[in-house]
Short mmCIF file of C-alpha atoms and ligand atoms in Angstrom, two decimals:
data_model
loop_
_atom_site.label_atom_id
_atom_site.label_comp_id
_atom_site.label_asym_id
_atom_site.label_seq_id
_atom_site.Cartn_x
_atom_site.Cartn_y
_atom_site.Cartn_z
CA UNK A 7 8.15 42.21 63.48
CA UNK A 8 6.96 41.06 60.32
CA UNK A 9 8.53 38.02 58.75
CA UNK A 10 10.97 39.08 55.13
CA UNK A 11 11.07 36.15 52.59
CA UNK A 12 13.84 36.01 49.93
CA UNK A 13 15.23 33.71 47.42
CA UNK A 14 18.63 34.44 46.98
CA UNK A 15 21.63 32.23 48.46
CA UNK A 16 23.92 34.92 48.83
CA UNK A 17 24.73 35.93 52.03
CA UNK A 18 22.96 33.05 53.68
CA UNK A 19 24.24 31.82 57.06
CA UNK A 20 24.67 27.87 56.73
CA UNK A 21 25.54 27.62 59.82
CA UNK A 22 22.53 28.47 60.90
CA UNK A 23 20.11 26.95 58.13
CA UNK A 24 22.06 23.57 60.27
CA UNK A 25 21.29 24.32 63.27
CA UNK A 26 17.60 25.13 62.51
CA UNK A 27 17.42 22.14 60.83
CA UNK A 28 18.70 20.58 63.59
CA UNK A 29 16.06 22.38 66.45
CA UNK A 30 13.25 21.15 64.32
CA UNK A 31 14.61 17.68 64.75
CA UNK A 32 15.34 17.32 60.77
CA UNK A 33 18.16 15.72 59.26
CA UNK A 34 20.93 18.25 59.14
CA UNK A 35 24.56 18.19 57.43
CA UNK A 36 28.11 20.20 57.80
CA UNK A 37 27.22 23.91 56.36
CA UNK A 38 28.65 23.81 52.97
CA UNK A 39 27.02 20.37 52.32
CA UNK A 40 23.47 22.74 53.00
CA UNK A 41 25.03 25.28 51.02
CA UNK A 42 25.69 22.88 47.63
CA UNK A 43 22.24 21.55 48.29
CA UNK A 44 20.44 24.92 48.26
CA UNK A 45 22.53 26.80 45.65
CA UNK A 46 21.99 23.55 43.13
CA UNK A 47 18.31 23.47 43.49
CA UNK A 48 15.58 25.32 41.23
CA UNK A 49 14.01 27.37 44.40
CA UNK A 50 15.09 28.37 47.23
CA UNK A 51 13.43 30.26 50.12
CA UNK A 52 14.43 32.39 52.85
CA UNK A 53 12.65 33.39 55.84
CA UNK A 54 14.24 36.55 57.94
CA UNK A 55 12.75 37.42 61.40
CA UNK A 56 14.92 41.36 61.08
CA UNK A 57 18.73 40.04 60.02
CA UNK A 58 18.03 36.60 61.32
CA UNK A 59 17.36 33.76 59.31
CA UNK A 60 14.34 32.07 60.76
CA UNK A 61 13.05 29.33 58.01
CA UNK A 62 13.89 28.22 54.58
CA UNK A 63 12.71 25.65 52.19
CA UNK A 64 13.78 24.14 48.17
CA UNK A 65 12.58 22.63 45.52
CA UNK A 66 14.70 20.62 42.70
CA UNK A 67 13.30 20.27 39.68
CA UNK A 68 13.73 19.84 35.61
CA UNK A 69 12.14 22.81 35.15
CA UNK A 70 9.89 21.35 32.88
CA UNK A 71 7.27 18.85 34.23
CA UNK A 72 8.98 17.25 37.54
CA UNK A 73 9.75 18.37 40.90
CA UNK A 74 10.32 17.72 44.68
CA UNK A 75 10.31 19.76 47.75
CA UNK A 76 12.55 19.69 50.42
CA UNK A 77 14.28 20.76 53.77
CA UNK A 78 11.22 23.38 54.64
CA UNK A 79 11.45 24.23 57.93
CA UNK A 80 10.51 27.52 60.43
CA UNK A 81 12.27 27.83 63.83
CA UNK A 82 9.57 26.82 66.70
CA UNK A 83 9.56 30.73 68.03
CA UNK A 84 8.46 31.68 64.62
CA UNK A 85 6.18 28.84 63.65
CA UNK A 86 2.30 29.36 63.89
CA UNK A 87 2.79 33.06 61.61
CA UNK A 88 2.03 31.67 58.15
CA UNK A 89 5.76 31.84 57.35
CA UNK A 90 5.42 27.49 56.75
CA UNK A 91 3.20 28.26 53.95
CA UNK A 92 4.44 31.34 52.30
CA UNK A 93 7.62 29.29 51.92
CA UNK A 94 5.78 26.40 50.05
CA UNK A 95 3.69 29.14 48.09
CA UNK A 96 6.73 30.34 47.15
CA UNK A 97 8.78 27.64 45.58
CA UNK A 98 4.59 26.66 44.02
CA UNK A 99 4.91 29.82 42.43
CA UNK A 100 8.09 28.39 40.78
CA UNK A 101 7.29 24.93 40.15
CA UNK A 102 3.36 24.47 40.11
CA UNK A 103 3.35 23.66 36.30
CA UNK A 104 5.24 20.35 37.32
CA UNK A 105 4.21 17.41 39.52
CA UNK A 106 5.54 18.56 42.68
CA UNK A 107 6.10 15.50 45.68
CA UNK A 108 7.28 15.61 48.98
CA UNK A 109 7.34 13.45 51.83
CA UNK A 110 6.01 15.26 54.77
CA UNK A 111 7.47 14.99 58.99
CA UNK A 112 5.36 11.74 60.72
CA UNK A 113 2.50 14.56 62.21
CA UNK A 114 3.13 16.96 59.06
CA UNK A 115 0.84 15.80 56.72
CA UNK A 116 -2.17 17.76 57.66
CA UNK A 117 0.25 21.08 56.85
CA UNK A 118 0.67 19.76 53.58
CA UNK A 119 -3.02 18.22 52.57
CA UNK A 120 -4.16 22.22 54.00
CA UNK A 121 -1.60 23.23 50.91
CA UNK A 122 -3.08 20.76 48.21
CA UNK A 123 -0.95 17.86 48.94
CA UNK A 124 -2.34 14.49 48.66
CA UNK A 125 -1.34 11.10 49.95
CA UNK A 126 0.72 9.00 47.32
CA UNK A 127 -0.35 5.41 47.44
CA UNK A 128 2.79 4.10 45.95
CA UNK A 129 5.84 6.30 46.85
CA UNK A 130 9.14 4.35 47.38
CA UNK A 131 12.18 5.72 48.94
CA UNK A 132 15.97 4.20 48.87
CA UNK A 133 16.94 5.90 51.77
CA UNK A 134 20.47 6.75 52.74
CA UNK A 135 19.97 6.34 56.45
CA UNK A 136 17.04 3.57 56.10
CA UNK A 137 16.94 2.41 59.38
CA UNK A 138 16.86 5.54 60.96
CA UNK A 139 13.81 6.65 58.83
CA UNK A 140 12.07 3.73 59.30
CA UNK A 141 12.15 3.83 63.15
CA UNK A 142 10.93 7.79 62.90
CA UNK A 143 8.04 6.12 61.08
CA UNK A 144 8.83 7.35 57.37
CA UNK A 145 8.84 3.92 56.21
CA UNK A 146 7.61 0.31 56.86
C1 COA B 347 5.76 22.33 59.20
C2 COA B 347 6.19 23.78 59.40
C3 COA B 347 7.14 24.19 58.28
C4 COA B 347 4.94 24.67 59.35
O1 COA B 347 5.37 26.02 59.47
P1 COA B 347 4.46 27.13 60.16
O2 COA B 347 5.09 28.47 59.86
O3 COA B 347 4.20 26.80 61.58
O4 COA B 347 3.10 26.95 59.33
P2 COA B 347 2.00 28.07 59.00
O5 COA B 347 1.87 28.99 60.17
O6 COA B 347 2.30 28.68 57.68
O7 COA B 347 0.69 27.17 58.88
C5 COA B 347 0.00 27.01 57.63
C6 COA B 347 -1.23 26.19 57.89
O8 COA B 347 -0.88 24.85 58.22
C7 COA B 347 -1.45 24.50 59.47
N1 COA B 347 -0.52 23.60 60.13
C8 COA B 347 0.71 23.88 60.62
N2 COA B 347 1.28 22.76 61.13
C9 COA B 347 0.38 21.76 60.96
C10 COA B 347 0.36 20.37 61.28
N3 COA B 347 1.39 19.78 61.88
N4 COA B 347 -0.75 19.66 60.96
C11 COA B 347 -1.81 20.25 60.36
N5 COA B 347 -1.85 21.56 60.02
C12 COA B 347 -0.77 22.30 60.33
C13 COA B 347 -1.67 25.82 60.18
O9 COA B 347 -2.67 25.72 61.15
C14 COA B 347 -2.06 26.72 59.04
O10 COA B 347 -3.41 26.52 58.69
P3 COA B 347 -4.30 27.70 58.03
O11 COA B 347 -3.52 28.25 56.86
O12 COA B 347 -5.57 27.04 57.66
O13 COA B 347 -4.43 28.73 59.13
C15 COA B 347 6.82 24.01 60.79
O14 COA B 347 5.92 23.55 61.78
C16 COA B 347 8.15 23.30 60.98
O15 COA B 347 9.19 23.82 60.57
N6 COA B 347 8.11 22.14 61.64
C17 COA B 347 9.34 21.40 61.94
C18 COA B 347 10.03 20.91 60.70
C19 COA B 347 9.14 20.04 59.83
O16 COA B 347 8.54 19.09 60.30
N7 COA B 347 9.08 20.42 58.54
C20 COA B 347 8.35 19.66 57.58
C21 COA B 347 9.22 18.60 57.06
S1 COA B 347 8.42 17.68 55.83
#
């Protein structure tokens, strides 16, 4: 079935976006913490698989020159379709006027240099769960 992609929040199942989050091994939070998240960023993207949510990813941003991507993510029986990079196309198409960062999965990278991203030599992060991060290899 071919994959739907939508931008709304309404009607989103936060329970699941969790537990996706959590199957792709990212760092995932009580539903309604993922709902605030989502519903206060610029973008938001949804993939469906029929009724079932199957991806997502966000952007925050000013709106006017500055931005940052976050929590994208497709559900391993749906990865390998293009749906990865129709959701970062998608939240481009909102924010590519602005500097746009990220910081990709240890073993991501290459999805993101294939989408334009390159490397930041000095990128600093004050992270909430630092030592976590740091053994997952985000950090020194
Ligand atoms: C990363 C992720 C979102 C990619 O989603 P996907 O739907 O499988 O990606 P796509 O099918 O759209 O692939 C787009 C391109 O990236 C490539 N690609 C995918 N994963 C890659 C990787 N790990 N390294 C290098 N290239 C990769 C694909 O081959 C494809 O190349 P092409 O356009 O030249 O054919 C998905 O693998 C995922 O959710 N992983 C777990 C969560 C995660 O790590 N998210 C990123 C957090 S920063």
């Amino acid at each position: 079935m071919e994959l739907e992609y939508r931008s709304e929040c309404a009607g989103v199942d936060w329970a699941r976006v969790a537990e996706i989050l959590r199957r792709v091994g990212m760092a995932h939070h009580a539903p309604e913490v993922h709902r605030a998240a989502f519903e206060a960023s610029y973008a938001t993207v949804f993939v469906y698989d029929g009724d079932v949510l199957a991806g997502f990813g966000r952007a925050i941003s000013d709106g006017a020159y500055q931005a940052a991507i976050y929590d994208c993510a497709v559900l391993p029986e749906c990865q390998g379709r293009g749906a990865g990079r129709r959701i970062v196309e998608a939240l481009l198409a909102r924010v590519g006027h602005c500097n746009v960062i990220l910081y990709a999965a240890p073993g991501k990278e290459g999805f993101y240099e294939r989408l334009g991203f390159r490397r930041m030599r000095t990128g600093m992060a004050r992270f909430v769960n630092a030592d976590a991060l740091r053994e997952r290899g985000f950090t020194d």
